[in-house]
Short mmCIF file of C-alpha atoms in Angstrom, two decimals:
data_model
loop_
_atom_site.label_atom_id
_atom_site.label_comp_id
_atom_site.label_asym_id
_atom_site.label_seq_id
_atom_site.Cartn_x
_atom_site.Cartn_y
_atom_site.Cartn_z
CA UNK A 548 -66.97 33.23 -23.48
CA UNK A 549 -64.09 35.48 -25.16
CA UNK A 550 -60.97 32.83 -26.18
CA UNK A 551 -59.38 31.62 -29.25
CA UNK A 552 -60.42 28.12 -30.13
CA UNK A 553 -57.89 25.50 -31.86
CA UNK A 554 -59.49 22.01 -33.61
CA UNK A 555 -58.53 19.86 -33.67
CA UNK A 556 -56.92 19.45 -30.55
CA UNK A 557 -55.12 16.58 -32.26
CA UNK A 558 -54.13 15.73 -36.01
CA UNK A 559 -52.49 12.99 -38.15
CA UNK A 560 -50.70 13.84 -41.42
CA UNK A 561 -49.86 10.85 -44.07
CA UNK A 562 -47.00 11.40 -46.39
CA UNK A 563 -47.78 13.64 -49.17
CA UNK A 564 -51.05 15.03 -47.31
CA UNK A 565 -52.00 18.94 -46.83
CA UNK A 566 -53.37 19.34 -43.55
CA UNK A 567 -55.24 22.48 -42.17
CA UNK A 568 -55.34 23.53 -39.12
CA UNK A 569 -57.96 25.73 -38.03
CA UNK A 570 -57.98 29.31 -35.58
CA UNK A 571 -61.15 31.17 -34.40
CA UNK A 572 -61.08 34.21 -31.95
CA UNK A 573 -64.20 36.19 -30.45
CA UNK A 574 -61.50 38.56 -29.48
CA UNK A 575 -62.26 41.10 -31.75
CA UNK A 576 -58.65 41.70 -32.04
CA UNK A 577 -56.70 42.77 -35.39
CA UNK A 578 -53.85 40.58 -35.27
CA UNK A 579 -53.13 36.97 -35.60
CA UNK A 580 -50.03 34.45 -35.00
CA UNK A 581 -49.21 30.79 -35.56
CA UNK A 582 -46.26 29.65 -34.14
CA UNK A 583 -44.71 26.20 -33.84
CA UNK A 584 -42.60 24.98 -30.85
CA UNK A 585 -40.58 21.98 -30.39
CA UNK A 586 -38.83 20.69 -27.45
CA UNK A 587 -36.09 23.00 -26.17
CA UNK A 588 -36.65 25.87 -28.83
CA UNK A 589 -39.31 27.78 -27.55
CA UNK A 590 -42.11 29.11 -30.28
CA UNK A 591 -41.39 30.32 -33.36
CA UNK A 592 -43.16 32.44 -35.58
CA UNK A 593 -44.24 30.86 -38.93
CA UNK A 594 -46.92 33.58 -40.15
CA UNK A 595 -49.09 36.32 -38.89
CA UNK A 596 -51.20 38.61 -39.77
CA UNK A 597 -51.91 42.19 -38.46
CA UNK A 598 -55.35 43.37 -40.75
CA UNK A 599 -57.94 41.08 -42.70
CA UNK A 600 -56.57 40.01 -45.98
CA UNK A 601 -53.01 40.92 -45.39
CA UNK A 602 -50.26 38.41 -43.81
CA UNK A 603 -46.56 38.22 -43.37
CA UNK A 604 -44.26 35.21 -43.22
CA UNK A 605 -42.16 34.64 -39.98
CA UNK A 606 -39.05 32.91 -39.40
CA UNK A 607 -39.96 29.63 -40.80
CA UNK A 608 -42.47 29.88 -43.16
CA UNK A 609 -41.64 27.26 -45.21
CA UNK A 610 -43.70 24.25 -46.28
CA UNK A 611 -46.85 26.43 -44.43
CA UNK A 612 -49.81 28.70 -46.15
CA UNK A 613 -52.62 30.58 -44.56
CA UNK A 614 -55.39 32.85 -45.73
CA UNK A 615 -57.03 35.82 -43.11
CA UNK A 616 -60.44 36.26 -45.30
CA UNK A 617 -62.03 37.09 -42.05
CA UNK A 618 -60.98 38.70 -39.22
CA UNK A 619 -62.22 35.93 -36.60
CA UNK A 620 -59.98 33.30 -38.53
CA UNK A 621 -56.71 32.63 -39.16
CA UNK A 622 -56.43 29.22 -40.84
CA UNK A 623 -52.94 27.36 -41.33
CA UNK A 624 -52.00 24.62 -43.94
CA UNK A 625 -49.10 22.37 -43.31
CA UNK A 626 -48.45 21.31 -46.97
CA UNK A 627 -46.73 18.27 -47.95
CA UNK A 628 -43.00 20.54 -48.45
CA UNK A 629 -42.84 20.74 -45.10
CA UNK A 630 -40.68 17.49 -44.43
CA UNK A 631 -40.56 17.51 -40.40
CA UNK A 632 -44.23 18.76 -39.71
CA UNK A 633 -44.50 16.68 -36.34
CA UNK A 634 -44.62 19.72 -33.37
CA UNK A 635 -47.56 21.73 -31.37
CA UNK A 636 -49.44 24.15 -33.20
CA UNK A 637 -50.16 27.54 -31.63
CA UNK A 638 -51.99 30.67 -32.95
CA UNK A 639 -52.51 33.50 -30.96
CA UNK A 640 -54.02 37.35 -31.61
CA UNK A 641 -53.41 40.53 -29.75
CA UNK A 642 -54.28 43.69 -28.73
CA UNK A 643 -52.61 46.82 -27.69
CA UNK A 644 -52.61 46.97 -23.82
CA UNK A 645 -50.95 49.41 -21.49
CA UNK A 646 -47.24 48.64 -22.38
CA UNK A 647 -47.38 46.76 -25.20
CA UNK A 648 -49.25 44.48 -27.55
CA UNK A 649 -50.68 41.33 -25.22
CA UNK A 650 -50.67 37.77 -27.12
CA UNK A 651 -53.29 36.02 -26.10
CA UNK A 652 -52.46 32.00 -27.27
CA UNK A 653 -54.96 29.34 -27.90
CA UNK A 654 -54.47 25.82 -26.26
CA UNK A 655 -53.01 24.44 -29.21
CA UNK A 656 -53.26 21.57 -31.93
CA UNK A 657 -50.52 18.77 -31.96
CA UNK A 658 -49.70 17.45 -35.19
CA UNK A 659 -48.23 14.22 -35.73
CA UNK A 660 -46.73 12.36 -39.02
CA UNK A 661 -47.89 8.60 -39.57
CA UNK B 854 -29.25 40.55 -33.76
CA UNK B 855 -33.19 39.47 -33.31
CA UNK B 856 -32.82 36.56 -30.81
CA UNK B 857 -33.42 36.47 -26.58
CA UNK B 858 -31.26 33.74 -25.06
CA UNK B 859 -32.61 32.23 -21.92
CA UNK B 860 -31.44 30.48 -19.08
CA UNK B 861 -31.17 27.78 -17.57
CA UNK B 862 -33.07 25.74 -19.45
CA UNK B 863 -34.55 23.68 -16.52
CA UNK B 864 -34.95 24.41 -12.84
CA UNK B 865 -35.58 22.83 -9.39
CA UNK B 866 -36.73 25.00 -6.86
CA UNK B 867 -37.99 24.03 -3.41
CA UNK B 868 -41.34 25.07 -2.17
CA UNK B 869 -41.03 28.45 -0.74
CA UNK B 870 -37.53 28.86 -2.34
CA UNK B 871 -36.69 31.80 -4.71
CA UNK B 872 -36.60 30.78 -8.81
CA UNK B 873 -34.95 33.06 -10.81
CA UNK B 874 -34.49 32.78 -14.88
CA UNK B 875 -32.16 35.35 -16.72
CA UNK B 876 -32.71 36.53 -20.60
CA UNK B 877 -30.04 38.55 -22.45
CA UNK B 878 -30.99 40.17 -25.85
CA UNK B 879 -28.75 42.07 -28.39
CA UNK B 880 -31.23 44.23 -30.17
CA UNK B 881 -31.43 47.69 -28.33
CA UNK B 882 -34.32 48.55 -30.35
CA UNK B 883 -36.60 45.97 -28.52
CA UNK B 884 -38.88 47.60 -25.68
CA UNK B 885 -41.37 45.55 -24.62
CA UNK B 886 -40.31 42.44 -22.92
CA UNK B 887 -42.88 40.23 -21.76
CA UNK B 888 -42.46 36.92 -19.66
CA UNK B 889 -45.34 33.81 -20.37
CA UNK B 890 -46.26 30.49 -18.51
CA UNK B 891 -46.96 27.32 -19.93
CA UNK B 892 -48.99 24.79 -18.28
CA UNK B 893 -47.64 21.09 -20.16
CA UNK B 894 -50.61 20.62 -23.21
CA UNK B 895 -51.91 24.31 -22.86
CA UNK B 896 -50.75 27.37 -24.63
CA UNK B 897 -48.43 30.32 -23.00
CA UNK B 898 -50.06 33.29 -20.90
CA UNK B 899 -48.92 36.12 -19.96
CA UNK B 900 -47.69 36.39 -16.37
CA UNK B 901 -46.21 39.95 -16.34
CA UNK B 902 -44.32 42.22 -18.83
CA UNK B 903 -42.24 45.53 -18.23
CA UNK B 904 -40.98 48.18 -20.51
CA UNK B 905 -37.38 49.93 -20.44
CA UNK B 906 -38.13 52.40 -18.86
CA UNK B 907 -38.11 51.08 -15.34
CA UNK B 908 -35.78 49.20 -13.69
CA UNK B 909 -38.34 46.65 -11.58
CA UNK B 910 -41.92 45.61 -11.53
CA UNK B 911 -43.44 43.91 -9.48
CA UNK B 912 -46.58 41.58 -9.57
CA UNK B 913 -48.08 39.56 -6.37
CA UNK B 914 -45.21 36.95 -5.90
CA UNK B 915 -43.90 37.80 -9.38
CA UNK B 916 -40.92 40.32 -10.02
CA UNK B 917 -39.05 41.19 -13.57
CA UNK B 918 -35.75 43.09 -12.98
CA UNK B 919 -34.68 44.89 -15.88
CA UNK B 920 -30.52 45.77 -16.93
CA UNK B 921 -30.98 47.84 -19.83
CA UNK B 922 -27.16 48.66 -19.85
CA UNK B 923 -26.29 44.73 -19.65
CA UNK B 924 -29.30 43.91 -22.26
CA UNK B 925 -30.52 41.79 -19.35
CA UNK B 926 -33.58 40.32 -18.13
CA UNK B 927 -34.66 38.29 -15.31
CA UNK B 928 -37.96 36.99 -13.42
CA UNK B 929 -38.13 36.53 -9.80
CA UNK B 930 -40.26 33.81 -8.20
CA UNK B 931 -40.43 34.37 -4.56
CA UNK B 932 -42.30 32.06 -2.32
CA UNK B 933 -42.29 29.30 -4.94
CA UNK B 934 -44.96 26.51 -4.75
CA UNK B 935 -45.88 23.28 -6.60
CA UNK B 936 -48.68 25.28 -8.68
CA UNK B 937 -45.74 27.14 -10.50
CA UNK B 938 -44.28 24.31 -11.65
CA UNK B 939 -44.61 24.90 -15.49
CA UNK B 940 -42.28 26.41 -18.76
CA UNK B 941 -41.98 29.95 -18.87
CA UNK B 942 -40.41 32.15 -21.66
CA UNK B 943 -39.13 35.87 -21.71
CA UNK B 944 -39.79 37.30 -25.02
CA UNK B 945 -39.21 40.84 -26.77
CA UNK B 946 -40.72 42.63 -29.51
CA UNK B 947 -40.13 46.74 -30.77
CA UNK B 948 -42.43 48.81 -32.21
CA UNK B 949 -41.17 49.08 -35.87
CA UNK B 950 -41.78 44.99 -35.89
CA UNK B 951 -45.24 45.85 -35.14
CA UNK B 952 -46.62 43.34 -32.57
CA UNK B 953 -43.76 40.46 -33.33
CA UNK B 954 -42.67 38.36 -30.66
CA UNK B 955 -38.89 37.01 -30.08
CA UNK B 956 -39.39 34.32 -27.69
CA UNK B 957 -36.58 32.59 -25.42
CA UNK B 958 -35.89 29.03 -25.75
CA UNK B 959 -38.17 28.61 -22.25
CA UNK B 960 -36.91 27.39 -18.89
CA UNK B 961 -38.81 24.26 -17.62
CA UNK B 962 -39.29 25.19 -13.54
CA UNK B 963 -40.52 22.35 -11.17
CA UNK B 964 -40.92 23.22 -7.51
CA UNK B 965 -41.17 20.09 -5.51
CA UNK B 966 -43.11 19.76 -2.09
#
């Protein structure tokens, strides 16, 4: 089966803890995505990645980290700056299809603050 | 300059009624506009997408019309049903952002019976 996996599906953060958040595709595809979305403000992009070892912050990077050492996996840490963590997690990859680059979007990791 | 406005931001819709959502986008440099569906708990897929270049595309019971004069954007539902009932987004990327999505702020769409 071709997919992007998310674990966990469902993840509690103390004050003061790192979490990571983990991202696997069998896609073979080049790029990767996380983005966060909240309740009435659709996704937005917090870092991707287009080629192994090389990533780019988004529009809200801050308070996250991730690493591409591989091109399967696209790992995200929600570090202990980031002060309103609580949303759902999604990472994505794509490919270049016949107008345009396709996201294909995992089912997503929902992080909550205890 | 980057962001896609969307609206409205929820929608009822009878079964077998028309739902229609409208983007608007400032950026004349995106061109690639594709529209995703989100099941609640499940992440977005893509439902159709079109280019500048044309005015219309159509996909089964699925229809993007495309003002690129206006900067407008819309998707057509015809023949809703209960199954659609979901969140759907229009988004917009351009080549020199390489494969970066601009999403909409989603419109929440329940058909009822």
């Amino acid at each position: 089966d071709g997919g992007i996996t998310q674990s966990p599906k469902y993840l509690f953060r103390k004050e003061g803890q790192n979490v990571t958040l983990s991202c696997e595709q069998n896609l073979n595809h080049d790029a990767m995505y996380w983005y966060r979305q909240d309740p009435g403000q659709g996704l937005r992009l917090i870092y991707y990645s287009q080629i192994v070892n090389d990533f780019q912050k988004g529009d809200i990077a801050e308070g996250y980290s991730v690493s591409r050492e591989k091109k399967e996996s696209f790992p995200l840490t929600v570090t202990s700056a980031q002060k309103n963590p609580t949303a759902f997690y999604l990472c994505a990859s794509s490919h270049p299809s016949g107008i345009g680059e396709t996201q294909y979007f995992g089912p997503g990791t929902r992080l909550l603050v205890l | 300059q980057q962001q896609v406005k969307q609206s409205p931001q929820s929608l009822i819709v009878q079964k077998g009624g028309i739902s229609i959502i409208n983007c608007a986008y400032e950026n004349t440099a995106f061109d690639y506009f594709p529209w995703y569906q989100q099941f609640p708990g499940k992440g977005p897929a893509l439902l159709i997408a079109i280019r500048p270049d044309v005015s219309e595309k159509k996909e089964g019971r699925f229809t993007i019309s495309f003002n690129k004069s206006a900067k407008q954007f819309s998707l057509h539902i015809m023949d809703s049903q209960p199954g659609d009932s979901a969140t759907y987004f229009c988004a917009a990327s351009m080549k020199t952002s390489g494969s970066r999505l601009t999403f909409g702020e989603g419109t929440q769409l329940t058909v009822n019976p």
